[in-house]
Amino acid sequence: MGGENKVVAKPQAMCSLCLAFSVFVFSLTNCASVSDSHFSPPNNYLIDCGSTNKTKLKDGRIFKSDYDTTSLLSTNEDVQASVDSINIKASSSVPLSSLPLYQTARIFPEESTYTFHISKTGPLWVRLYFFPLPHSSYNLTSAVFSVQTERIVLLHDFSMRTNITLLFKEYLINVSDSKFSLKFKPKKKSFAFINAIEVVSAPDALISNSAATVPPVGESKGLFLSALQISYRVNVGGPPINPNKDTLSRNWEPDNPYNIFPEGTRNASVPAKSIRYPKDAPLIAPSSVYSTGAQMKDAQVNGPNFNLSWRMNVESNYSYLIRMHFCDIVSKSLNQLYFNVYINEMVGMSDLDLSSQTKALRTAFYKDFVLNESAITDGSITVQVGLANPQQSARNAILNGIEVMKISNAADSLDGLFSVDGKYKGPSSTRKTMKIVAGFGLAFAATALLFIAMICIRWHKRPQGWEKRNNFSSWLLPLSSSQPTSSCLFSTKSSNYGSRKSKNRISGYFPSNMIERFFPFSELQQATNNFDEQAVVGVGGFGKVYLGMLEDRTKVAIKRGNPTSEQGINEFRTELDMLSKLRHRHLVSLIGFCDENSEMILVYEYMANGPLRSHLYGSNLTHLSWKQRLEICIGAARGLHYLHTGAAQSIVHRDVKTTNILLDENFVAKVSDFGLSKAVPNKAYVSTAVKGSFGYLDPEYFRSQQLTEKSDIYSFGVVLFEVLCARPVICPTLPTERVNIADWAKQQHRRGMLHKIIDPRIADTITSNSLKKYVEAAEKCLQDQGIDRPNMGDVLRNLEYALQLQETAPSIHASEDKIADFIVFGSPDEKKEDHSRAKTSDDPNFTNFALFSQITNFQGR
Ligand SMILES: *[C@@H]1O[C@H](CO)[C@@H](O)[C@H](O)[C@H]1NC(C)=O
Ligand SMILES: *[C@@H]1O[C@H](CO)[C@@H](O)[C@H](O)[C@H]1NC(C)=O
Ligand SMILES: *[C@@H]1O[C@H](CO)[C@@H](O)[C@H](O)[C@H]1NC(C)=O
Ligand SMILES: *[C@@H]1O[C@H](CO)[C@@H](O)[C@H](O)[C@H]1NC(C)=O
Ligand SMILES: *[C@@H]1O[C@H](CO)[C@@H](O)[C@H](O)[C@H]1NC(C)=O
Ligand SMILES: *[C@@H]1O[C@H](CO)[C@@H](O)[C@H](O)[C@H]1NC(C)=O
Ligand SMILES: *[C@@H]1O[C@H](CO)[C@@H](O)[C@H](O)[C@H]1NC(C)=O
Ligand SMILES: *[C@@H]1O[C@H](CO)[C@@H](O)[C@H](O)[C@H]1NC(C)=O
């Protein structure tokens, strides 16, 4: 190597579990919606808990007895079933009018779980019936317990103490697993009970993933991820509807309790049979909802102008899904009825013309709105319809039904701020970060569980000293890709590792000409003043990085792994593996290694200017000029281009980020940290456990777990915006839409507001053409589909062009550009390669030819 060396540093951005989760994107299969009005639920579990006999309701539904359903129930206890569940029957105390379901209950002294096999995934109704029956040894009124699914908290520390009444809770949960469980979790020293349970499929078409938002007017995506709790279901202007009259066994209540201006309201109704449905939505609400409605009283005459208004109390700090049902049962001909729809005094729809929506009278129409929690200030939701224009001819407005559904919050809870694991996810902790989930519109239902399981497994297997690692993401994510192969240099078991006489093996394993030298441990001790903490210049994926001075006064970066970390050993192996075969001016070079005394030490050239990130933000280093930034991006792009194309097998870096782009004393960029890299046959992909760093991780790779070099392209796109804007890629303290730089930059670009987020220190030194080209390149990198993203060669060309455009423009602050004079443009590719060869030509071993032949051998290992 030339005498110059570098630091390898890998400080990680803050990373929490929830943050890590928020990068997960999944799409689960969706089934075609049922098109006839008789919906027979594929999953249909009806349990009358505590009952010895099955129970038939008046609506015809049959609830199974407790005895028939005990196989679904498991008690999570070592204690044997001596104090098992207790069935009680005390019909005398139950209000007469109530369902027979309330007359028996089951008591759970211990945590107990019902597990249901789900034959078809999709939305599920979960309905819970509670009534605290009297019992000789259990006072049900004082029971305190939680009810939760694998992911969603339905009830947290719930008790009926304050309100002894029949209680019915209804939830809608999109289930994507073949198992669904309901866990009853008593609080310490207490117990749980339940009178009846329904777990029943709902049609897929019932809920869509997105809805209009108020405020501001927009679209909210990600409802599939959320669980819903039905707060109100109102048949406006009509009678109550019982489960037997509803296609989906739902209850609808009349609107009288909520109508806050009944004086202005007049009922409207038509025969239910006359209601028509558009093709896709026959099951959304029964025709008896649409066939009745409320309209404006005396609005046709020249009376005062007013709104029809309904108000419902709701819990603060939740967003709500509001579904409004409309059907024009009052007009005599099309296009006569126009009105506005307001939610909490904000316009939901203006000039709603039902005729243009349905193309016919008496045809069902509904509209979903998500009302943000921030817009619920007085604990209530007010829904209004009123004249769009007081001058219009038909002075009327109509509403036929309202459904109000609570949306699970950032803790995946419908009751409080504790998630299923009991962790507090309130405002002070990770609430914001969890909101990212919603912001991204990402789904992680099923796989979140999988990952939780993985985390548990890894937790149990965690190596000693794991806490010292701050590379949490790489600890969390990889599982399967770290399998040992028979020809592995290092055993994955640290105990074996220590007993190896591995020096010889390493020397034999690596082509002798590729590794500069083997360092005795004592020499490195000396170089780092016995690994003095003062010499630490970074903490990397598997250990600390020290600045060392060799005997010949060459500065080197010395990365010392922790041999007890299995992950560390794998990363160490990969890095040694990769770097011993790769030589490029824009890749960090390995000088040597040491594996004495079961040490895992890699010695690199020292990069005097450290990681790129510290020149962008978070330090008080002088900021880089636009030209320097372009140069650096071009350098990194060259390094990556070489990785992707320089060999028979393309090598995917998998951890491209600004802390892995290091700068030497001349601000020449070099890509570092190959601990996660993986070889991928060109034009192909490999399936692998997802690894990478939060904020940079390609969502497509995440979804499919199939790695191609396009994942690096995505990460590089994130880097480009990070360089432009000089802010962290994930910044949880910012408002949700800004948290993730990739989303925010794309959004600002679409709005033509990109100039607002450019690093203000350089914003007015960038020529508009250069910026345009650069942003174009960055944006293409961030395309959702890998196939739409450019390859690194294209990115490189665009960046070079951006630099040319900057240089050919009248120079703005040329004096700031420290490296401008040693990179010559014109035929940029040629010149730069020449330059890079000049830099490394003092090392005859590392010609490209030798390198390529090494990589070709790679497959065999
Ligand atoms: C309940 O079931 C038991 C046995 O399973 C039966 O003997 C009894 O007649 C049933 N009672 C009713 C009311 O159906
Ligand atoms: C049951 O508990 C409630 C609340 O703790 C209490 O008010 C009530 O008196 C208790 N009932 C009996 C029968 O002990
Ligand atoms: C008890 O709950 C019922 C139904 O939720 C409600 O109508 C009633 O007002 C509540 N009573 C009290 C005292 O909170
Ligand atoms: C359930 O959610 C998944 C995403 O998690 C989505 O793909 C699927 O369409 C949803 N199914 C329904 C019917 O809501
Ligand atoms: C509308 O009809 C419902 C039930 O049919 C009734 O309860 C309500 O009082 C009626 N409202 C008006 C304003 O007539
Ligand atoms: C809602 O959240 C705010 C701020 O986080 C808190 O101050 C308030 O007490 C919460 N309100 C309720 C009803 O929980
Ligand atoms: C109807 O309600 C909306 C929103 O609350 C309000 O802006 C509008 O002035 C109301 N119209 C009338 C005529 O009161
Ligand atoms: C509610 O609005 C706030 C800020 O206006 C936003 O950060 C948040 O994501 C919104 N919540 C939902 C569920 O849309």
PDB file of C-alpha atoms in Angstrom, residues 172-319:
ATOM      1  CA  LEU A 172     -61.739  -6.206  13.284  1.00  0.00           C
ATOM      2  CA  ILE A 173     -58.261  -7.619  12.836  1.00  0.00           C
ATOM      3  CA  ASN A 174     -56.552  -8.510   9.596  1.00  0.00           C
ATOM      4  CA  VAL A 175     -54.925 -11.854  10.211  1.00  0.00           C
ATOM      5  CA  SER A 176     -52.219 -13.127   7.921  1.00  0.00           C
ATOM      6  CA  ASP A 177     -51.147 -16.180   9.826  1.00  0.00           C
ATOM      7  CA  SER A 178     -52.616 -19.634   9.914  1.00  0.00           C
ATOM      8  CA  LYS A 179     -53.040 -19.322  13.646  1.00  0.00           C
ATOM      9  CA  PHE A 180     -54.785 -16.695  15.616  1.00  0.00           C
ATOM     10  CA  SER A 181     -54.660 -16.547  19.359  1.00  0.00           C
ATOM     11  CA  LEU A 182     -56.498 -14.740  22.094  1.00  0.00           C
ATOM     12  CA  LYS A 183     -54.630 -14.546  25.333  1.00  0.00           C
ATOM     13  CA  PHE A 184     -56.282 -13.775  28.644  1.00  0.00           C
ATOM     14  CA  LYS A 185     -53.669 -12.423  30.956  1.00  0.00           C
ATOM     15  CA  PRO A 186     -54.677 -11.771  34.558  1.00  0.00           C
ATOM     16  CA  LYS A 187     -52.901  -9.026  36.413  1.00  0.00           C
ATOM     17  CA  LYS A 188     -50.845 -10.270  39.338  1.00  0.00           C
ATOM     18  CA  LYS A 189     -53.005 -11.848  42.022  1.00  0.00           C
ATOM     19  CA  SER A 190     -56.095 -11.374  39.919  1.00  0.00           C
ATOM     20  CA  PHE A 191     -57.803 -13.515  37.298  1.00  0.00           C
ATOM     21  CA  ALA A 192     -59.594 -13.155  34.009  1.00  0.00           C
ATOM     22  CA  PHE A 193     -63.015 -14.148  32.772  1.00  0.00           C
ATOM     23  CA  ILE A 194     -65.033 -14.192  29.590  1.00  0.00           C
ATOM     24  CA  ASN A 195     -68.657 -15.012  28.824  1.00  0.00           C
ATOM     25  CA  ALA A 196     -68.498 -15.650  25.109  1.00  0.00           C
ATOM     26  CA  ILE A 197     -66.127 -15.322  22.175  1.00  0.00           C
ATOM     27  CA  GLU A 198     -66.618 -14.990  18.452  1.00  0.00           C
ATOM     28  CA  VAL A 199     -63.744 -15.296  16.014  1.00  0.00           C
ATOM     29  CA  VAL A 200     -65.327 -15.041  12.587  1.00  0.00           C
ATOM     30  CA  SER A 201     -64.065 -14.183   9.124  1.00  0.00           C
ATOM     31  CA  ALA A 202     -65.159 -10.960   7.527  1.00  0.00           C
ATOM     32  CA  PRO A 203     -65.121 -10.397   3.771  1.00  0.00           C
ATOM     33  CA  ASP A 204     -61.853  -9.152   2.365  1.00  0.00           C
ATOM     34  CA  ALA A 205     -63.576  -6.230   0.722  1.00  0.00           C
ATOM     35  CA  LEU A 206     -64.818  -4.905   4.030  1.00  0.00           C
ATOM     36  CA  ILE A 207     -61.765  -2.823   4.781  1.00  0.00           C
ATOM     37  CA  SER A 208     -59.357  -1.411   2.267  1.00  0.00           C
ATOM     38  CA  ASN A 209     -55.841  -0.399   3.030  1.00  0.00           C
ATOM     39  CA  SER A 210     -56.322   3.295   2.475  1.00  0.00           C
ATOM     40  CA  ALA A 211     -58.803   5.968   3.323  1.00  0.00           C
ATOM     41  CA  ALA A 212     -59.167   9.692   2.893  1.00  0.00           C
ATOM     42  CA  THR A 213     -57.703  11.725   5.714  1.00  0.00           C
ATOM     43  CA  VAL A 214     -59.018  14.787   7.506  1.00  0.00           C
ATOM     44  CA  PRO A 215     -57.042  16.871   8.142  1.00  0.00           C
ATOM     45  CA  PRO A 216     -55.355  17.554   5.857  1.00  0.00           C
ATOM     46  CA  VAL A 217     -57.076  16.174   2.825  1.00  0.00           C
ATOM     47  CA  GLY A 218     -54.958  13.281   1.705  1.00  0.00           C
ATOM     48  CA  GLU A 219     -54.766   9.570   1.858  1.00  0.00           C
ATOM     49  CA  SER A 220     -53.892   7.343   4.751  1.00  0.00           C
ATOM     50  CA  LYS A 221     -52.441   3.988   3.901  1.00  0.00           C
ATOM     51  CA  GLY A 222     -51.709   1.063   6.129  1.00  0.00           C
ATOM     52  CA  LEU A 223     -55.097   0.212   7.548  1.00  0.00           C
ATOM     53  CA  PHE A 224     -54.365  -3.456   6.948  1.00  0.00           C
ATOM     54  CA  LEU A 225     -51.733  -3.128   9.589  1.00  0.00           C
ATOM     55  CA  SER A 226     -53.956  -1.597  12.130  1.00  0.00           C
ATOM     56  CA  ALA A 227     -56.478  -3.356  14.256  1.00  0.00           C
ATOM     57  CA  LEU A 228     -59.842  -1.699  14.538  1.00  0.00           C
ATOM     58  CA  GLN A 229     -62.259  -1.604  17.404  1.00  0.00           C
ATOM     59  CA  ILE A 230     -65.833  -0.839  16.526  1.00  0.00           C
ATOM     60  CA  SER A 231     -66.936   2.106  18.616  1.00  0.00           C
ATOM     61  CA  TYR A 232     -70.239   2.929  16.950  1.00  0.00           C
ATOM     62  CA  ARG A 233     -72.348   1.436  14.230  1.00  0.00           C
ATOM     63  CA  VAL A 234     -75.376   3.530  13.570  1.00  0.00           C
ATOM     64  CA  ASN A 235     -78.286   3.082  11.211  1.00  0.00           C
ATOM     65  CA  VAL A 236     -79.173   6.727  10.682  1.00  0.00           C
ATOM     66  CA  GLY A 237     -82.875   7.481  10.460  1.00  0.00           C
ATOM     67  CA  GLY A 238     -83.872   3.881  10.912  1.00  0.00           C
ATOM     68  CA  PRO A 239     -84.510   1.155  13.441  1.00  0.00           C
ATOM     69  CA  PRO A 240     -81.864  -0.940  15.158  1.00  0.00           C
ATOM     70  CA  ILE A 241     -80.621  -3.850  13.094  1.00  0.00           C
ATOM     71  CA  ASN A 242     -79.903  -7.124  14.818  1.00  0.00           C
ATOM     72  CA  PRO A 243     -77.257  -9.632  13.814  1.00  0.00           C
ATOM     73  CA  ASN A 244     -79.805 -11.838  12.094  1.00  0.00           C
ATOM     74  CA  LYS A 245     -80.725  -8.984   9.722  1.00  0.00           C
ATOM     75  CA  ASP A 246     -77.161  -8.123   8.914  1.00  0.00           C
ATOM     76  CA  THR A 247     -75.141  -9.955   6.318  1.00  0.00           C
ATOM     77  CA  LEU A 248     -72.206 -10.071   8.737  1.00  0.00           C
ATOM     78  CA  SER A 249     -74.025 -10.603  12.031  1.00  0.00           C
ATOM     79  CA  ARG A 250     -73.480  -7.070  13.157  1.00  0.00           C
ATOM     80  CA  ASN A 251     -75.554  -4.829  15.373  1.00  0.00           C
ATOM     81  CA  TRP A 252     -76.628  -1.387  14.193  1.00  0.00           C
ATOM     82  CA  GLU A 253     -78.136   1.039  16.648  1.00  0.00           C
ATOM     83  CA  PRO A 254     -80.514   3.875  15.856  1.00  0.00           C
ATOM     84  CA  ASP A 255     -79.106   7.384  15.657  1.00  0.00           C
ATOM     85  CA  ASN A 256     -81.322   9.140  18.184  1.00  0.00           C
ATOM     86  CA  PRO A 257     -78.732   9.256  20.992  1.00  0.00           C
ATOM     87  CA  TYR A 258     -76.206  10.949  18.701  1.00  0.00           C
ATOM     88  CA  ASN A 259     -78.321  13.298  16.642  1.00  0.00           C
ATOM     89  CA  ILE A 260     -77.600  16.717  18.125  1.00  0.00           C
ATOM     90  CA  PHE A 261     -80.075  18.578  15.945  1.00  0.00           C
ATOM     91  CA  PRO A 262     -83.094  16.303  15.751  1.00  0.00           C
ATOM     92  CA  GLU A 263     -85.321  19.363  15.219  1.00  0.00           C
ATOM     93  CA  GLY A 264     -83.903  19.752  11.764  1.00  0.00           C
ATOM     94  CA  THR A 265     -84.010  16.087  10.897  1.00  0.00           C
ATOM     95  CA  ARG A 266     -86.638  14.182   9.002  1.00  0.00           C
ATOM     96  CA  ASN A 267     -86.582  10.422   8.450  1.00  0.00           C
ATOM     97  CA  ALA A 268     -86.543   9.123   4.923  1.00  0.00           C
ATOM     98  CA  SER A 269     -87.119   5.567   3.933  1.00  0.00           C
ATOM     99  CA  VAL A 270     -87.797   3.379   0.934  1.00  0.00           C
ATOM    100  CA  PRO A 271     -88.398  -0.375   0.775  1.00  0.00           C
ATOM    101  CA  ALA A 272     -85.173  -2.239   1.480  1.00  0.00           C
ATOM    102  CA  LYS A 273     -85.648  -4.329  -1.629  1.00  0.00           C
ATOM    103  CA  SER A 274     -85.305  -1.302  -3.858  1.00  0.00           C
ATOM    104  CA  ILE A 275     -81.707  -0.679  -2.824  1.00  0.00           C
ATOM    105  CA  ARG A 276     -79.108  -1.512  -5.411  1.00  0.00           C
ATOM    106  CA  TYR A 277     -75.416  -2.159  -4.907  1.00  0.00           C
ATOM    107  CA  PRO A 278     -72.480  -1.421  -7.105  1.00  0.00           C
ATOM    108  CA  LYS A 279     -70.692  -4.574  -8.215  1.00  0.00           C
ATOM    109  CA  ASP A 280     -67.907  -4.724  -5.661  1.00  0.00           C
ATOM    110  CA  ALA A 281     -69.573  -3.789  -2.427  1.00  0.00           C
ATOM    111  CA  PRO A 282     -72.567  -5.939  -1.671  1.00  0.00           C
ATOM    112  CA  LEU A 283     -71.521  -6.878   1.825  1.00  0.00           C
ATOM    113  CA  ILE A 284     -70.441  -3.590   3.257  1.00  0.00           C
ATOM    114  CA  ALA A 285     -73.799  -2.828   4.877  1.00  0.00           C
ATOM    115  CA  PRO A 286     -77.236  -4.386   4.640  1.00  0.00           C
ATOM    116  CA  SER A 287     -79.880  -2.750   2.500  1.00  0.00           C
ATOM    117  CA  SER A 288     -81.845  -1.837   5.605  1.00  0.00           C
ATOM    118  CA  VAL A 289     -79.098   0.666   6.404  1.00  0.00           C
ATOM    119  CA  TYR A 290     -79.307   2.275   2.982  1.00  0.00           C
ATOM    120  CA  SER A 291     -83.071   2.174   2.776  1.00  0.00           C
ATOM    121  CA  THR A 292     -83.419   4.520   5.724  1.00  0.00           C
ATOM    122  CA  GLY A 293     -81.731   7.823   6.277  1.00  0.00           C
ATOM    123  CA  ALA A 294     -81.937  11.268   7.726  1.00  0.00           C
ATOM    124  CA  GLN A 295     -82.584  14.298   5.531  1.00  0.00           C
ATOM    125  CA  MET A 296     -83.051  18.004   6.160  1.00  0.00           C
ATOM    126  CA  LYS A 297     -86.439  18.950   7.474  1.00  0.00           C
ATOM    127  CA  ASP A 298     -88.149  21.688   5.536  1.00  0.00           C
ATOM    128  CA  ALA A 299     -85.021  22.447   3.689  1.00  0.00           C
ATOM    129  CA  GLN A 300     -86.874  22.633   0.424  1.00  0.00           C
ATOM    130  CA  VAL A 301     -88.854  25.588   1.609  1.00  0.00           C
ATOM    131  CA  ASN A 302     -86.865  28.677   2.139  1.00  0.00           C
ATOM    132  CA  GLY A 303     -86.012  27.850   5.727  1.00  0.00           C
ATOM    133  CA  PRO A 304     -82.823  28.638   7.582  1.00  0.00           C
ATOM    134  CA  ASN A 305     -79.658  27.042   6.486  1.00  0.00           C
ATOM    135  CA  PHE A 306     -78.264  24.417   8.822  1.00  0.00           C
ATOM    136  CA  ASN A 307     -76.359  21.145   9.045  1.00  0.00           C
ATOM    137  CA  LEU A 308     -77.531  17.734  10.137  1.00  0.00           C
ATOM    138  CA  SER A 309     -75.168  16.767  12.933  1.00  0.00           C
ATOM    139  CA  TRP A 310     -74.304  13.708  14.953  1.00  0.00           C
ATOM    140  CA  ARG A 311     -71.858  13.621  17.811  1.00  0.00           C
ATOM    141  CA  MET A 312     -70.239  10.575  19.334  1.00  0.00           C
ATOM    142  CA  ASN A 313     -67.895  10.475  22.281  1.00  0.00           C
ATOM    143  CA  VAL A 314     -64.602   8.766  21.651  1.00  0.00           C
ATOM    144  CA  GLU A 315     -61.401   8.149  23.505  1.00  0.00           C
ATOM    145  CA  SER A 316     -58.650  10.724  23.041  1.00  0.00           C
ATOM    146  CA  ASN A 317     -55.280   9.815  21.657  1.00  0.00           C
ATOM    147  CA  TYR A 318     -56.531   7.417  19.029  1.00  0.00           C
ATOM    148  CA  SER A 319     -57.180   8.028  15.387  1.00  0.00           C
TER     149      SER A 319
END
